[in-house]
JSON list of C-alpha atoms in Angstrom, two decimals:
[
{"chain": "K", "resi": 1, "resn": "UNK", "atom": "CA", "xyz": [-1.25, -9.95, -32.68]},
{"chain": "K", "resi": 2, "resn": "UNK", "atom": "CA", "xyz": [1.80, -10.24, -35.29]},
{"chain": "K", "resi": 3, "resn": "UNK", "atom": "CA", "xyz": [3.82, -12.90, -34.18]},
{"chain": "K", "resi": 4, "resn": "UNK", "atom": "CA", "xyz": [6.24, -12.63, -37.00]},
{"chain": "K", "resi": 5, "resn": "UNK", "atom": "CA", "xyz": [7.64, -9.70, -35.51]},
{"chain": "K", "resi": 6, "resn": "UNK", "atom": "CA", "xyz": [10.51, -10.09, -32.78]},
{"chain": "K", "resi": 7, "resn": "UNK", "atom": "CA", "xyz": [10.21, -8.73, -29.37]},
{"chain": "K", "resi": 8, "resn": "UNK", "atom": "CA", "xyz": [11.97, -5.39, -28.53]},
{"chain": "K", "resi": 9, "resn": "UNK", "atom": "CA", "xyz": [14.75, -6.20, -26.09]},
{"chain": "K", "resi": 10, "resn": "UNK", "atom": "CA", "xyz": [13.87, -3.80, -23.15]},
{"chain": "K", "resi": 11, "resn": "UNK", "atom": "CA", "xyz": [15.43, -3.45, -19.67]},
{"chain": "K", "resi": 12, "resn": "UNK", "atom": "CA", "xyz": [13.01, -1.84, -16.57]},
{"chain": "K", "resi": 13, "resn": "UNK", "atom": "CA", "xyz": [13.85, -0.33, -13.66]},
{"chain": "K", "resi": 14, "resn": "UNK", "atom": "CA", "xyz": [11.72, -0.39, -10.19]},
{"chain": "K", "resi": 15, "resn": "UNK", "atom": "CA", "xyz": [14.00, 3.07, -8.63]},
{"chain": "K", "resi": 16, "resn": "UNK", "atom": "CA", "xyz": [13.17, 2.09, -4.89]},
{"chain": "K", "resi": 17, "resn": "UNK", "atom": "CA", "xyz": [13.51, 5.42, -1.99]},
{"chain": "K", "resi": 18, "resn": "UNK", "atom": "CA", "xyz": [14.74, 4.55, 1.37]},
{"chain": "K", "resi": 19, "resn": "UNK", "atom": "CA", "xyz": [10.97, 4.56, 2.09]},
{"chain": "K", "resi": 20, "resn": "UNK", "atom": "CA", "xyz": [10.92, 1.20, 0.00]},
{"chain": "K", "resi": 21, "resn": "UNK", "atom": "CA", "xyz": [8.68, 3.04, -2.63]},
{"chain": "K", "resi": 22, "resn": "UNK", "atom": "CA", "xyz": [9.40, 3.48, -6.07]},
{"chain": "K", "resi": 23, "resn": "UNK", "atom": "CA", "xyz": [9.55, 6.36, -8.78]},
{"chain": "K", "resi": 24, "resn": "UNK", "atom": "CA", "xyz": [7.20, 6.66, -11.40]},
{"chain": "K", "resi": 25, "resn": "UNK", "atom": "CA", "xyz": [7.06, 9.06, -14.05]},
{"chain": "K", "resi": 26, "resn": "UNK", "atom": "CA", "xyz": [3.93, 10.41, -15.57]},
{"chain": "K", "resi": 27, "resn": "UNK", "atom": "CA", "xyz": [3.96, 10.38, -19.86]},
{"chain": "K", "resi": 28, "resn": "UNK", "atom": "CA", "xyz": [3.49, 13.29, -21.78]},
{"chain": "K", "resi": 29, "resn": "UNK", "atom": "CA", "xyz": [-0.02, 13.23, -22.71]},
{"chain": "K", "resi": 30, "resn": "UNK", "atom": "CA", "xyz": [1.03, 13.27, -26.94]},
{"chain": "K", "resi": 31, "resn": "UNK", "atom": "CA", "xyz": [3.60, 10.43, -25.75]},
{"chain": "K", "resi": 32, "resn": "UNK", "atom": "CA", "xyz": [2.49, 8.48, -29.12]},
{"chain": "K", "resi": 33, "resn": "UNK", "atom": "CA", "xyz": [-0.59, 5.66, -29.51]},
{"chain": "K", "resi": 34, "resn": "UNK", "atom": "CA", "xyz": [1.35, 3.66, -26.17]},
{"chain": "K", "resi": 35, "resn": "UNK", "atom": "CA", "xyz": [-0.84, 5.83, -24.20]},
{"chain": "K", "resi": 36, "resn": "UNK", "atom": "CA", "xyz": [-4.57, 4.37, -24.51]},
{"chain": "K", "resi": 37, "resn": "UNK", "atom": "CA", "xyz": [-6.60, 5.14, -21.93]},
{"chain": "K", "resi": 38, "resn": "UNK", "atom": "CA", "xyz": [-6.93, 8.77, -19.65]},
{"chain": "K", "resi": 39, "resn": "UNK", "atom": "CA", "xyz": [-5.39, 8.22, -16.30]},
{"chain": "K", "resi": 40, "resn": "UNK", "atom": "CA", "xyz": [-2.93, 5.16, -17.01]},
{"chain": "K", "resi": 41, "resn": "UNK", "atom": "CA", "xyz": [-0.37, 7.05, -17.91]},
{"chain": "K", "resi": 42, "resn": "UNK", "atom": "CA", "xyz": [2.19, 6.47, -15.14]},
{"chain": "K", "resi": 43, "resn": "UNK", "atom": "CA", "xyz": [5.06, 3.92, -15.38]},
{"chain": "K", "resi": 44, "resn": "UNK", "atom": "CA", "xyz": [8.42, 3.18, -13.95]},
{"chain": "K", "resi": 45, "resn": "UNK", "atom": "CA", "xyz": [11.45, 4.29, -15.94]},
{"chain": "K", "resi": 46, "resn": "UNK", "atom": "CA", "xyz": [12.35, 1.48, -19.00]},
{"chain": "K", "resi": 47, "resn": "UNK", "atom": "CA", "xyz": [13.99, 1.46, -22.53]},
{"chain": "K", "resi": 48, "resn": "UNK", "atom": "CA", "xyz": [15.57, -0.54, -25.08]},
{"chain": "K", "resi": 49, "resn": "UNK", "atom": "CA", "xyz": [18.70, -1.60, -24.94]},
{"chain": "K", "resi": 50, "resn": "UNK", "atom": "CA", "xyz": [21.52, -1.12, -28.03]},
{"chain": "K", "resi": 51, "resn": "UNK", "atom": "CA", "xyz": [23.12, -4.29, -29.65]},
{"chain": "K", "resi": 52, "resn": "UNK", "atom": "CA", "xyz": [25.93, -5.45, -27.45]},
{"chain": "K", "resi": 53, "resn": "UNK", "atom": "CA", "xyz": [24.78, -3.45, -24.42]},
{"chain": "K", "resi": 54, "resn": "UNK", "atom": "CA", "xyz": [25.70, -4.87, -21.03]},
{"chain": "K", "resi": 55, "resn": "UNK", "atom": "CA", "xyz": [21.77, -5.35, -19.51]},
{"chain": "K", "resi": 56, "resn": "UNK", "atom": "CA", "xyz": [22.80, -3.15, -15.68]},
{"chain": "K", "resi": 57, "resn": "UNK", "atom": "CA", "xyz": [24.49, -1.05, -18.51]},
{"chain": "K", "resi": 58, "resn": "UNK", "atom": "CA", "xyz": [21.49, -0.26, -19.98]},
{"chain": "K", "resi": 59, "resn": "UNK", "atom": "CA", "xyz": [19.40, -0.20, -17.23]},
{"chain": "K", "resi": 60, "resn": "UNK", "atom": "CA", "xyz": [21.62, 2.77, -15.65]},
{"chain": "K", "resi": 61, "resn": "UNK", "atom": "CA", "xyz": [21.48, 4.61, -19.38]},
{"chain": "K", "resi": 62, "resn": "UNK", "atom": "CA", "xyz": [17.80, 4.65, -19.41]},
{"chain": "K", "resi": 63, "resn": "UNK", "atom": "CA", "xyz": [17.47, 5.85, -15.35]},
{"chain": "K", "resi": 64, "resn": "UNK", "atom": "CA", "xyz": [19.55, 8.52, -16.45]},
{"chain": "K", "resi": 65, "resn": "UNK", "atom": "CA", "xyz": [18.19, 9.72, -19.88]},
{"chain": "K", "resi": 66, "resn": "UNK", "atom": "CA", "xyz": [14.09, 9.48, -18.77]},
{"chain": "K", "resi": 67, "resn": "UNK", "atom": "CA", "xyz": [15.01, 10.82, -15.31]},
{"chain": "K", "resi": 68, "resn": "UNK", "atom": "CA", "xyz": [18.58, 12.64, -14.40]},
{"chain": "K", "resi": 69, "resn": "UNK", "atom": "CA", "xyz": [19.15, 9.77, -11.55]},
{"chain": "K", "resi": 70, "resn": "UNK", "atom": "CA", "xyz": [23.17, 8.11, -11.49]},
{"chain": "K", "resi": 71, "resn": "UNK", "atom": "CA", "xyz": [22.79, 7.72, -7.42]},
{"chain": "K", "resi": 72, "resn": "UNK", "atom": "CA", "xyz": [21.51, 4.26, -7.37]},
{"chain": "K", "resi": 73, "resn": "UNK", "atom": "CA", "xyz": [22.82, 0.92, -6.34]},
{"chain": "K", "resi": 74, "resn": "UNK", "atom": "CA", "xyz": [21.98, -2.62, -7.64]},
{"chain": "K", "resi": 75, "resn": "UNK", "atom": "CA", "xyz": [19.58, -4.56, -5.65]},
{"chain": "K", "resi": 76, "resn": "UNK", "atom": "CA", "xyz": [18.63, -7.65, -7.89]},
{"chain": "K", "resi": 77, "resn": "UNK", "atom": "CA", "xyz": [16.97, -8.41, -11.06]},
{"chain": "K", "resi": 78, "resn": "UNK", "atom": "CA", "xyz": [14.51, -10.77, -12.58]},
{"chain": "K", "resi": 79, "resn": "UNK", "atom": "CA", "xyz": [14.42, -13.17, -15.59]},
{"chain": "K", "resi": 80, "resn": "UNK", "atom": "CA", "xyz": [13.10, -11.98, -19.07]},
{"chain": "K", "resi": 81, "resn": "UNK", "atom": "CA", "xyz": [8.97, -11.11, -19.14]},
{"chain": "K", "resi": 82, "resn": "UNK", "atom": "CA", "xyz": [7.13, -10.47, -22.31]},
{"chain": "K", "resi": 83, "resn": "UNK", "atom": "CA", "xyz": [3.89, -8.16, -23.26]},
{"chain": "K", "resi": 84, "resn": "UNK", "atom": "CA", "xyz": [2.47, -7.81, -26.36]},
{"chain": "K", "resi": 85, "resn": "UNK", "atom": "CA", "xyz": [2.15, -4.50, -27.75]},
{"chain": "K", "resi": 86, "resn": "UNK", "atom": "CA", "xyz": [-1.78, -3.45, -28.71]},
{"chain": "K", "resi": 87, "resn": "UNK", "atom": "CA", "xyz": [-2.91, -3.24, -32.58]},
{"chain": "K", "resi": 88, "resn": "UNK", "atom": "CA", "xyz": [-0.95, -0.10, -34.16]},
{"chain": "K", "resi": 89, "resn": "UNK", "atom": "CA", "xyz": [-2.04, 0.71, -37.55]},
{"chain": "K", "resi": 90, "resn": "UNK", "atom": "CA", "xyz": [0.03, 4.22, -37.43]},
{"chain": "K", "resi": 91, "resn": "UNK", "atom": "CA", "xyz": [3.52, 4.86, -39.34]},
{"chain": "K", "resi": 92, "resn": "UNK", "atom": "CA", "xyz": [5.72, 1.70, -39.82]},
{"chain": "K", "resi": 93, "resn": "UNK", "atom": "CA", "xyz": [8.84, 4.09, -38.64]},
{"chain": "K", "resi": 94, "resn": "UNK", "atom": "CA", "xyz": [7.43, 3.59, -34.73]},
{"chain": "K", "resi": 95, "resn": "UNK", "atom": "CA", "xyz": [8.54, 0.53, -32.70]},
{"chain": "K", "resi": 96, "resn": "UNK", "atom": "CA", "xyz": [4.71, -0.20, -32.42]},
{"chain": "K", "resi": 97, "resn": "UNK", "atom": "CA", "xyz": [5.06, -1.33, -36.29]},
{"chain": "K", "resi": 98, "resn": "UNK", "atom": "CA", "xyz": [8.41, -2.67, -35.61]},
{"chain": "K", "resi": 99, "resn": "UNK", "atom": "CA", "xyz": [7.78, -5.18, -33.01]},
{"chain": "K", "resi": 100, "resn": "UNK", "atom": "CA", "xyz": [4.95, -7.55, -31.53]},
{"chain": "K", "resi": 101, "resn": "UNK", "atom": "CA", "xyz": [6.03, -6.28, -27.46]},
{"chain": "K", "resi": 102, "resn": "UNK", "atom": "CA", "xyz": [8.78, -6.13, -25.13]},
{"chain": "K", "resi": 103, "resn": "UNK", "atom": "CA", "xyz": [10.68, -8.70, -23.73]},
{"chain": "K", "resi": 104, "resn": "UNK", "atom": "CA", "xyz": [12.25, -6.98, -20.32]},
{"chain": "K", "resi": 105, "resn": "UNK", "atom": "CA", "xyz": [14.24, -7.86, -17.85]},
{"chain": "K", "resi": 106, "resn": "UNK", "atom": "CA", "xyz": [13.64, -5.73, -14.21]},
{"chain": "K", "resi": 107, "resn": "UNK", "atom": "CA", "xyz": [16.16, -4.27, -11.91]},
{"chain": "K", "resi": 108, "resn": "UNK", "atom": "CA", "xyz": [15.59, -3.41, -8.83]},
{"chain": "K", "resi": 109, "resn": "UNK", "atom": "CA", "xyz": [17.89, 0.10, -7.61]},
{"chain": "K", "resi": 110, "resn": "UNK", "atom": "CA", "xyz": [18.33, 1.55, -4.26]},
{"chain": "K", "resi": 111, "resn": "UNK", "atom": "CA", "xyz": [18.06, 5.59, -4.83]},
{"chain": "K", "resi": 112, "resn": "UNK", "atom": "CA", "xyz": [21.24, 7.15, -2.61]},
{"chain": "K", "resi": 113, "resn": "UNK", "atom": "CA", "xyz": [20.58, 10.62, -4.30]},
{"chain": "K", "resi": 114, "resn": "UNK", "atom": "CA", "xyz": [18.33, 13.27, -2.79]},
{"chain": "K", "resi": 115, "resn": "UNK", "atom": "CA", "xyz": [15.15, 13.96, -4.72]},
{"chain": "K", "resi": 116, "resn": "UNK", "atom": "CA", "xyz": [16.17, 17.39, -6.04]},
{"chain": "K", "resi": 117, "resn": "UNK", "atom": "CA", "xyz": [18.43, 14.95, -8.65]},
{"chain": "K", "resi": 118, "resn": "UNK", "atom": "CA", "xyz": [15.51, 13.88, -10.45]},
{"chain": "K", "resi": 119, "resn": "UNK", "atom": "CA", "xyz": [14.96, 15.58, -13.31]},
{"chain": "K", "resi": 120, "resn": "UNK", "atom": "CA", "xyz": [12.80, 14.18, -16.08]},
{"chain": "K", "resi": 121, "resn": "UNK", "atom": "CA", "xyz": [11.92, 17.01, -18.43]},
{"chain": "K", "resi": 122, "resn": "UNK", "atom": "CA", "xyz": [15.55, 17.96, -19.24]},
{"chain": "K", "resi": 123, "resn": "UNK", "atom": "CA", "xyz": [16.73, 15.73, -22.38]},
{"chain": "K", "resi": 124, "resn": "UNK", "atom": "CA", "xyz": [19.82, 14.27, -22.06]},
{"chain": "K", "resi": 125, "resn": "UNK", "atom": "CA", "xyz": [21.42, 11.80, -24.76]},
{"chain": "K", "resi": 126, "resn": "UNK", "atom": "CA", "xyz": [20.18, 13.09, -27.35]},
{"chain": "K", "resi": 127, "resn": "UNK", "atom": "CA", "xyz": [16.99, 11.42, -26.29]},
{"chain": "K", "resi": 128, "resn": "UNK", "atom": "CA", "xyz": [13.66, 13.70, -25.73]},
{"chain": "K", "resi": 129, "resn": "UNK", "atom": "CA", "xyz": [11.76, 13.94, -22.10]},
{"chain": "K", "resi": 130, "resn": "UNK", "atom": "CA", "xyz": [9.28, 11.15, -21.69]},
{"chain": "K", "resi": 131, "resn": "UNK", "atom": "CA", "xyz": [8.01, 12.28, -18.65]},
{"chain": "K", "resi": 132, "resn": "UNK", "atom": "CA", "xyz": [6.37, 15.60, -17.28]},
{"chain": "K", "resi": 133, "resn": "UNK", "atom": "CA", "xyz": [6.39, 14.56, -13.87]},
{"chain": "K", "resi": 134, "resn": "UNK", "atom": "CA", "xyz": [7.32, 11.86, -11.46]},
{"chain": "K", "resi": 135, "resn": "UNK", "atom": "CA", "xyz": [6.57, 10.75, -8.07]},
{"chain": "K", "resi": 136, "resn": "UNK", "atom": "CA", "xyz": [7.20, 8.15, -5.41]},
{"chain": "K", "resi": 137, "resn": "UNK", "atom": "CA", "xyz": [4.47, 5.31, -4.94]},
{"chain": "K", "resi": 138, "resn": "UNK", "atom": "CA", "xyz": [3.90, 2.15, -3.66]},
{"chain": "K", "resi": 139, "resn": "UNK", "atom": "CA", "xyz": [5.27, -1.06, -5.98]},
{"chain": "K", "resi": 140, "resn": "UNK", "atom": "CA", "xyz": [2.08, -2.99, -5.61]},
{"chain": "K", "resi": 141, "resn": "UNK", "atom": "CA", "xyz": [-0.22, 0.20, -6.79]},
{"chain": "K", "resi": 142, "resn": "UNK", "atom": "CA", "xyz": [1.63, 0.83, -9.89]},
{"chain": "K", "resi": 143, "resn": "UNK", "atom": "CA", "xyz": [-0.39, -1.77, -11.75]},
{"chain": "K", "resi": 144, "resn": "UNK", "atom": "CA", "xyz": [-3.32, -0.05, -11.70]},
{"chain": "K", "resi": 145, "resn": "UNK", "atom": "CA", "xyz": [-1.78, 3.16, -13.23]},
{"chain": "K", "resi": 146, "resn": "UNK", "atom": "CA", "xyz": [-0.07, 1.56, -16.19]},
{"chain": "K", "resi": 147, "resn": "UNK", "atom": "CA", "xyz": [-1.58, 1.02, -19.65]},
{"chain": "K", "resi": 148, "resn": "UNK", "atom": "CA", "xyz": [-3.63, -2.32, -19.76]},
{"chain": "K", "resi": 149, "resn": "UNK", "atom": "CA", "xyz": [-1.12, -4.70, -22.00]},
{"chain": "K", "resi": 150, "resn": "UNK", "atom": "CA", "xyz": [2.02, -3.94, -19.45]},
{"chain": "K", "resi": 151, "resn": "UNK", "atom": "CA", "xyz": [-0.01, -4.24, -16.29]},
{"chain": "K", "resi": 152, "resn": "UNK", "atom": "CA", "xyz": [0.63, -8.36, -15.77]},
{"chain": "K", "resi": 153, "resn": "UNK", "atom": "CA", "xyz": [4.45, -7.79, -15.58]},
{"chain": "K", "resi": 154, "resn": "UNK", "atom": "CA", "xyz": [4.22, -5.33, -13.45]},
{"chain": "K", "resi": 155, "resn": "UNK", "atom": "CA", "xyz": [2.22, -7.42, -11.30]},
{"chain": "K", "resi": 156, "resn": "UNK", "atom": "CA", "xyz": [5.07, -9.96, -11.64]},
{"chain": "K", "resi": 157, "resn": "UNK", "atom": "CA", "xyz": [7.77, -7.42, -11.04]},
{"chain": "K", "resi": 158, "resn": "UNK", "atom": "CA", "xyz": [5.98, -6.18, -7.54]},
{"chain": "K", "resi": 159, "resn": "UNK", "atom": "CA", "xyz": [5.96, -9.62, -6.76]},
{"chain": "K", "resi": 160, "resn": "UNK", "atom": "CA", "xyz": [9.41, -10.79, -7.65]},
{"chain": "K", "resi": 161, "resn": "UNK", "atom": "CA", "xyz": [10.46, -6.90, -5.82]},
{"chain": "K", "resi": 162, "resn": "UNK", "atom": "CA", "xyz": [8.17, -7.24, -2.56]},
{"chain": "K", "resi": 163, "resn": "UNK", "atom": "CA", "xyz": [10.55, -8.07, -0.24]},
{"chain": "K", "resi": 164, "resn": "UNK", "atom": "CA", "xyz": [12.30, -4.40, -0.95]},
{"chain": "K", "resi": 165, "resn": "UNK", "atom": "CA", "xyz": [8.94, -2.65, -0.70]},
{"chain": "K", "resi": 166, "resn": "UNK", "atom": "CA", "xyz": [7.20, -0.70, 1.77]}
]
Protein backbone atom coordinates (compact mmCIF):
# COMPACT_ATOMS: atom_id res chain seq x y z
CA UNK A 1 0.00 0.00 0.00
CA UNK A 2 1.20 3.67 -1.13
CA UNK A 3 0.07 5.91 1.33
CA UNK A 4 1.58 8.92 -0.27
CA UNK A 5 -0.99 8.86 -2.76
CA UNK A 6 -4.44 10.71 -2.03
CA UNK A 7 -7.69 8.96 -2.13
CA UNK A 8 -9.91 9.32 -5.27
CA UNK A 9 -12.97 11.29 -4.22
CA UNK A 10 -15.82 8.87 -5.34
CA UNK A 11 -19.61 9.07 -4.81
CA UNK A 12 -21.81 5.44 -4.86
CA UNK A 13 -25.08 4.85 -5.47
CA UNK A 14 -27.33 1.83 -3.89
CA UNK A 15 -30.43 2.40 -7.00
CA UNK A 16 -33.20 0.75 -4.73
CA UNK A 17 -36.71 -0.83 -6.94
CA UNK A 18 -39.97 -0.53 -5.26
CA UNK A 19 -39.15 -4.17 -4.35
CA UNK A 20 -36.47 -2.58 -1.91
CA UNK A 21 -33.70 -4.30 -4.06
CA UNK A 22 -31.01 -2.69 -5.72
CA UNK A 23 -29.35 -2.51 -9.30
CA UNK A 24 -26.17 -3.89 -10.01
CA UNK A 25 -24.33 -3.87 -13.07
CA UNK A 26 -22.08 -6.60 -14.26
CA UNK A 27 -18.26 -5.20 -15.63
CA UNK A 28 -17.06 -5.86 -18.87
CA UNK A 29 -14.85 -8.71 -18.48
CA UNK A 30 -11.50 -6.44 -20.09
CA UNK A 31 -12.88 -3.68 -17.53
CA UNK A 32 -8.99 -3.05 -16.61
CA UNK A 33 -6.78 -4.90 -13.57
CA UNK A 34 -10.03 -3.63 -10.98
CA UNK A 35 -11.45 -6.85 -11.95
CA UNK A 36 -9.38 -9.71 -10.03
CA UNK A 37 -11.07 -12.59 -9.53
CA UNK A 38 -13.84 -14.65 -12.09
CA UNK A 39 -17.28 -14.16 -10.77
CA UNK A 40 -16.89 -10.84 -8.61
CA UNK A 41 -17.52 -8.78 -11.12
CA UNK A 42 -20.85 -7.18 -10.15
CA UNK A 43 -21.15 -3.78 -8.37
CA UNK A 44 -23.55 -0.99 -7.83
CA UNK A 45 -23.22 2.07 -10.06
CA UNK A 46 -20.18 4.66 -8.61
CA UNK A 47 -17.66 7.27 -10.03
CA UNK A 48 -15.53 10.08 -9.30
CA UNK A 49 -16.62 13.17 -8.84
CA UNK A 50 -15.08 16.56 -10.80
CA UNK A 51 -13.51 19.43 -8.68
CA UNK A 52 -16.28 21.60 -7.39
CA UNK A 53 -19.01 19.03 -8.05
CA UNK A 54 -22.05 19.20 -5.80
CA UNK A 55 -21.76 15.30 -4.14
CA UNK A 56 -26.10 14.38 -5.12
CA UNK A 57 -24.73 16.21 -8.30
CA UNK A 58 -22.43 13.73 -8.97
CA UNK A 59 -24.09 10.95 -7.75
CA UNK A 60 -27.06 11.60 -10.39
CA UNK A 61 -24.12 12.13 -13.29
CA UNK A 62 -22.68 8.80 -12.67
CA UNK A 63 -26.45 6.87 -12.40
CA UNK A 64 -26.90 8.33 -15.62
CA UNK A 65 -23.61 7.85 -17.60
CA UNK A 66 -22.95 3.86 -16.28
CA UNK A 67 -26.70 3.20 -16.55
CA UNK A 68 -29.33 5.62 -18.59
CA UNK A 69 -31.41 6.05 -15.11
CA UNK A 70 -32.64 10.14 -14.27
CA UNK A 71 -36.02 8.62 -12.52
CA UNK A 72 -34.75 8.45 -9.06
CA UNK A 73 -35.38 10.26 -5.87
CA UNK A 74 -33.06 10.93 -2.84
CA UNK A 75 -33.43 8.69 0.04
CA UNK A 76 -30.34 9.43 2.35
CA UNK A 77 -26.69 9.16 2.32
CA UNK A 78 -23.83 8.10 4.46
CA UNK A 79 -20.54 9.67 5.72
CA UNK A 80 -17.21 9.24 3.72
CA UNK A 81 -15.76 5.27 3.64
CA UNK A 82 -12.37 4.43 2.35
CA UNK A 83 -10.81 1.14 0.48
CA UNK A 84 -7.58 0.74 -0.60
CA UNK A 85 -7.00 -0.06 -4.06
CA UNK A 86 -4.87 -3.60 -4.64
CA UNK A 87 -1.03 -3.46 -5.89
CA UNK A 88 -1.13 -2.09 -9.68
CA UNK A 89 2.12 -2.23 -11.34
CA UNK A 90 0.38 -1.40 -14.93
CA UNK A 91 0.57 2.16 -16.77
CA UNK A 92 0.89 5.22 -14.40
CA UNK A 93 -1.94 6.97 -16.80
CA UNK A 94 -4.76 4.60 -14.80
CA UNK A 95 -6.27 5.84 -11.50
CA UNK A 96 -4.86 2.50 -10.04
CA UNK A 97 -1.28 4.37 -10.32
CA UNK A 98 -2.87 7.57 -9.46
CA UNK A 99 -4.34 6.89 -6.17
CA UNK A 100 -4.00 4.55 -2.97
CA UNK A 101 -8.35 3.87 -3.02
CA UNK A 102 -11.53 5.58 -2.90
CA UNK A 103 -12.90 7.58 -0.40
CA UNK A 104 -16.95 7.42 -1.17
CA UNK A 105 -19.72 8.70 0.09
CA UNK A 106 -23.23 6.38 -0.60
CA UNK A 107 -26.61 7.51 -1.66
CA UNK A 108 -29.33 5.77 -1.34
CA UNK A 109 -32.14 6.45 -4.62
CA UNK A 110 -35.64 5.37 -4.96
CA UNK A 111 -35.99 4.14 -8.84
CA UNK A 112 -39.56 5.86 -10.15
CA UNK A 113 -38.62 4.80 -13.79
CA UNK A 114 -39.72 1.53 -15.36
CA UNK A 115 -36.93 -0.93 -16.05
CA UNK A 116 -36.97 -0.58 -19.84
CA UNK A 117 -34.94 2.99 -18.84
CA UNK A 118 -31.95 1.24 -17.90
CA UNK A 119 -29.59 1.15 -20.31
CA UNK A 120 -25.96 0.49 -19.53
CA UNK A 121 -24.19 -0.37 -22.76
CA UNK A 122 -25.10 2.89 -24.56
CA UNK A 123 -22.24 5.59 -23.73
CA UNK A 124 -23.38 8.70 -22.83
CA UNK A 125 -21.01 11.72 -21.71
CA UNK A 126 -18.53 11.04 -23.52
CA UNK A 127 -17.84 8.30 -21.05
CA UNK A 128 -17.59 4.47 -22.38
CA UNK A 129 -20.14 1.53 -21.07
CA UNK A 130 -18.87 -0.04 -17.91
CA UNK A 131 -21.36 -2.48 -17.73
CA UNK A 132 -22.72 -5.35 -20.07
CA UNK A 133 -25.53 -6.12 -18.00
CA UNK A 134 -27.40 -5.27 -14.88
CA UNK A 135 -29.86 -6.70 -12.60
CA UNK A 136 -31.86 -6.22 -9.44
CA UNK A 137 -30.54 -8.03 -6.15
CA UNK A 138 -30.71 -8.03 -2.70
CA UNK A 139 -28.42 -5.14 -0.73
CA UNK A 140 -27.05 -7.58 1.76
CA UNK A 141 -25.86 -10.20 -1.17
CA UNK A 142 -23.97 -7.72 -3.10
CA UNK A 143 -20.91 -8.22 -0.92
CA UNK A 144 -20.23 -11.38 -1.97
CA UNK A 145 -20.22 -10.43 -5.74
CA UNK A 146 -17.87 -7.48 -5.52
CA UNK A 147 -14.08 -7.59 -5.88
CA UNK A 148 -12.39 -8.44 -2.44
CA UNK A 149 -10.81 -4.78 -1.42
CA UNK A 150 -14.48 -2.97 -1.86
CA UNK A 151 -16.43 -5.72 -0.18
CA UNK A 152 -16.16 -4.12 3.70
CA UNK A 153 -17.95 -0.89 2.54
CA UNK A 154 -20.34 -2.49 0.99
CA UNK A 155 -20.99 -4.38 3.99
CA UNK A 156 -21.19 -0.96 5.72
CA UNK A 157 -23.37 0.56 3.07
CA UNK A 158 -26.09 -2.53 3.39
CA UNK A 159 -25.96 -1.81 6.84
CA UNK A 160 -26.24 1.94 7.01
CA UNK A 161 -29.19 1.18 3.81
CA UNK A 162 -31.13 -1.82 5.60
CA UNK A 163 -33.92 -0.17 6.69
CA UNK A 164 -34.83 0.57 2.74
CA UNK A 165 -34.17 -3.04 1.80
CA UNK A 166 -36.15 -5.95 1.11
Amino acid sequence: MTTDKPYRPNVGIALFNADGRVLIGHRFKGDGPEIILPGLDWQMPQGGVDEGENLRDAAMRELWEETNVVSADYLGETDWFTYEFPPYEGPQTHRLAKFRGQRQKWFALRFTGKDDEIDPLTPRNGQPAEFDAWRWEHLDRVADLVVPFRREVYRAVAREFAHLAS
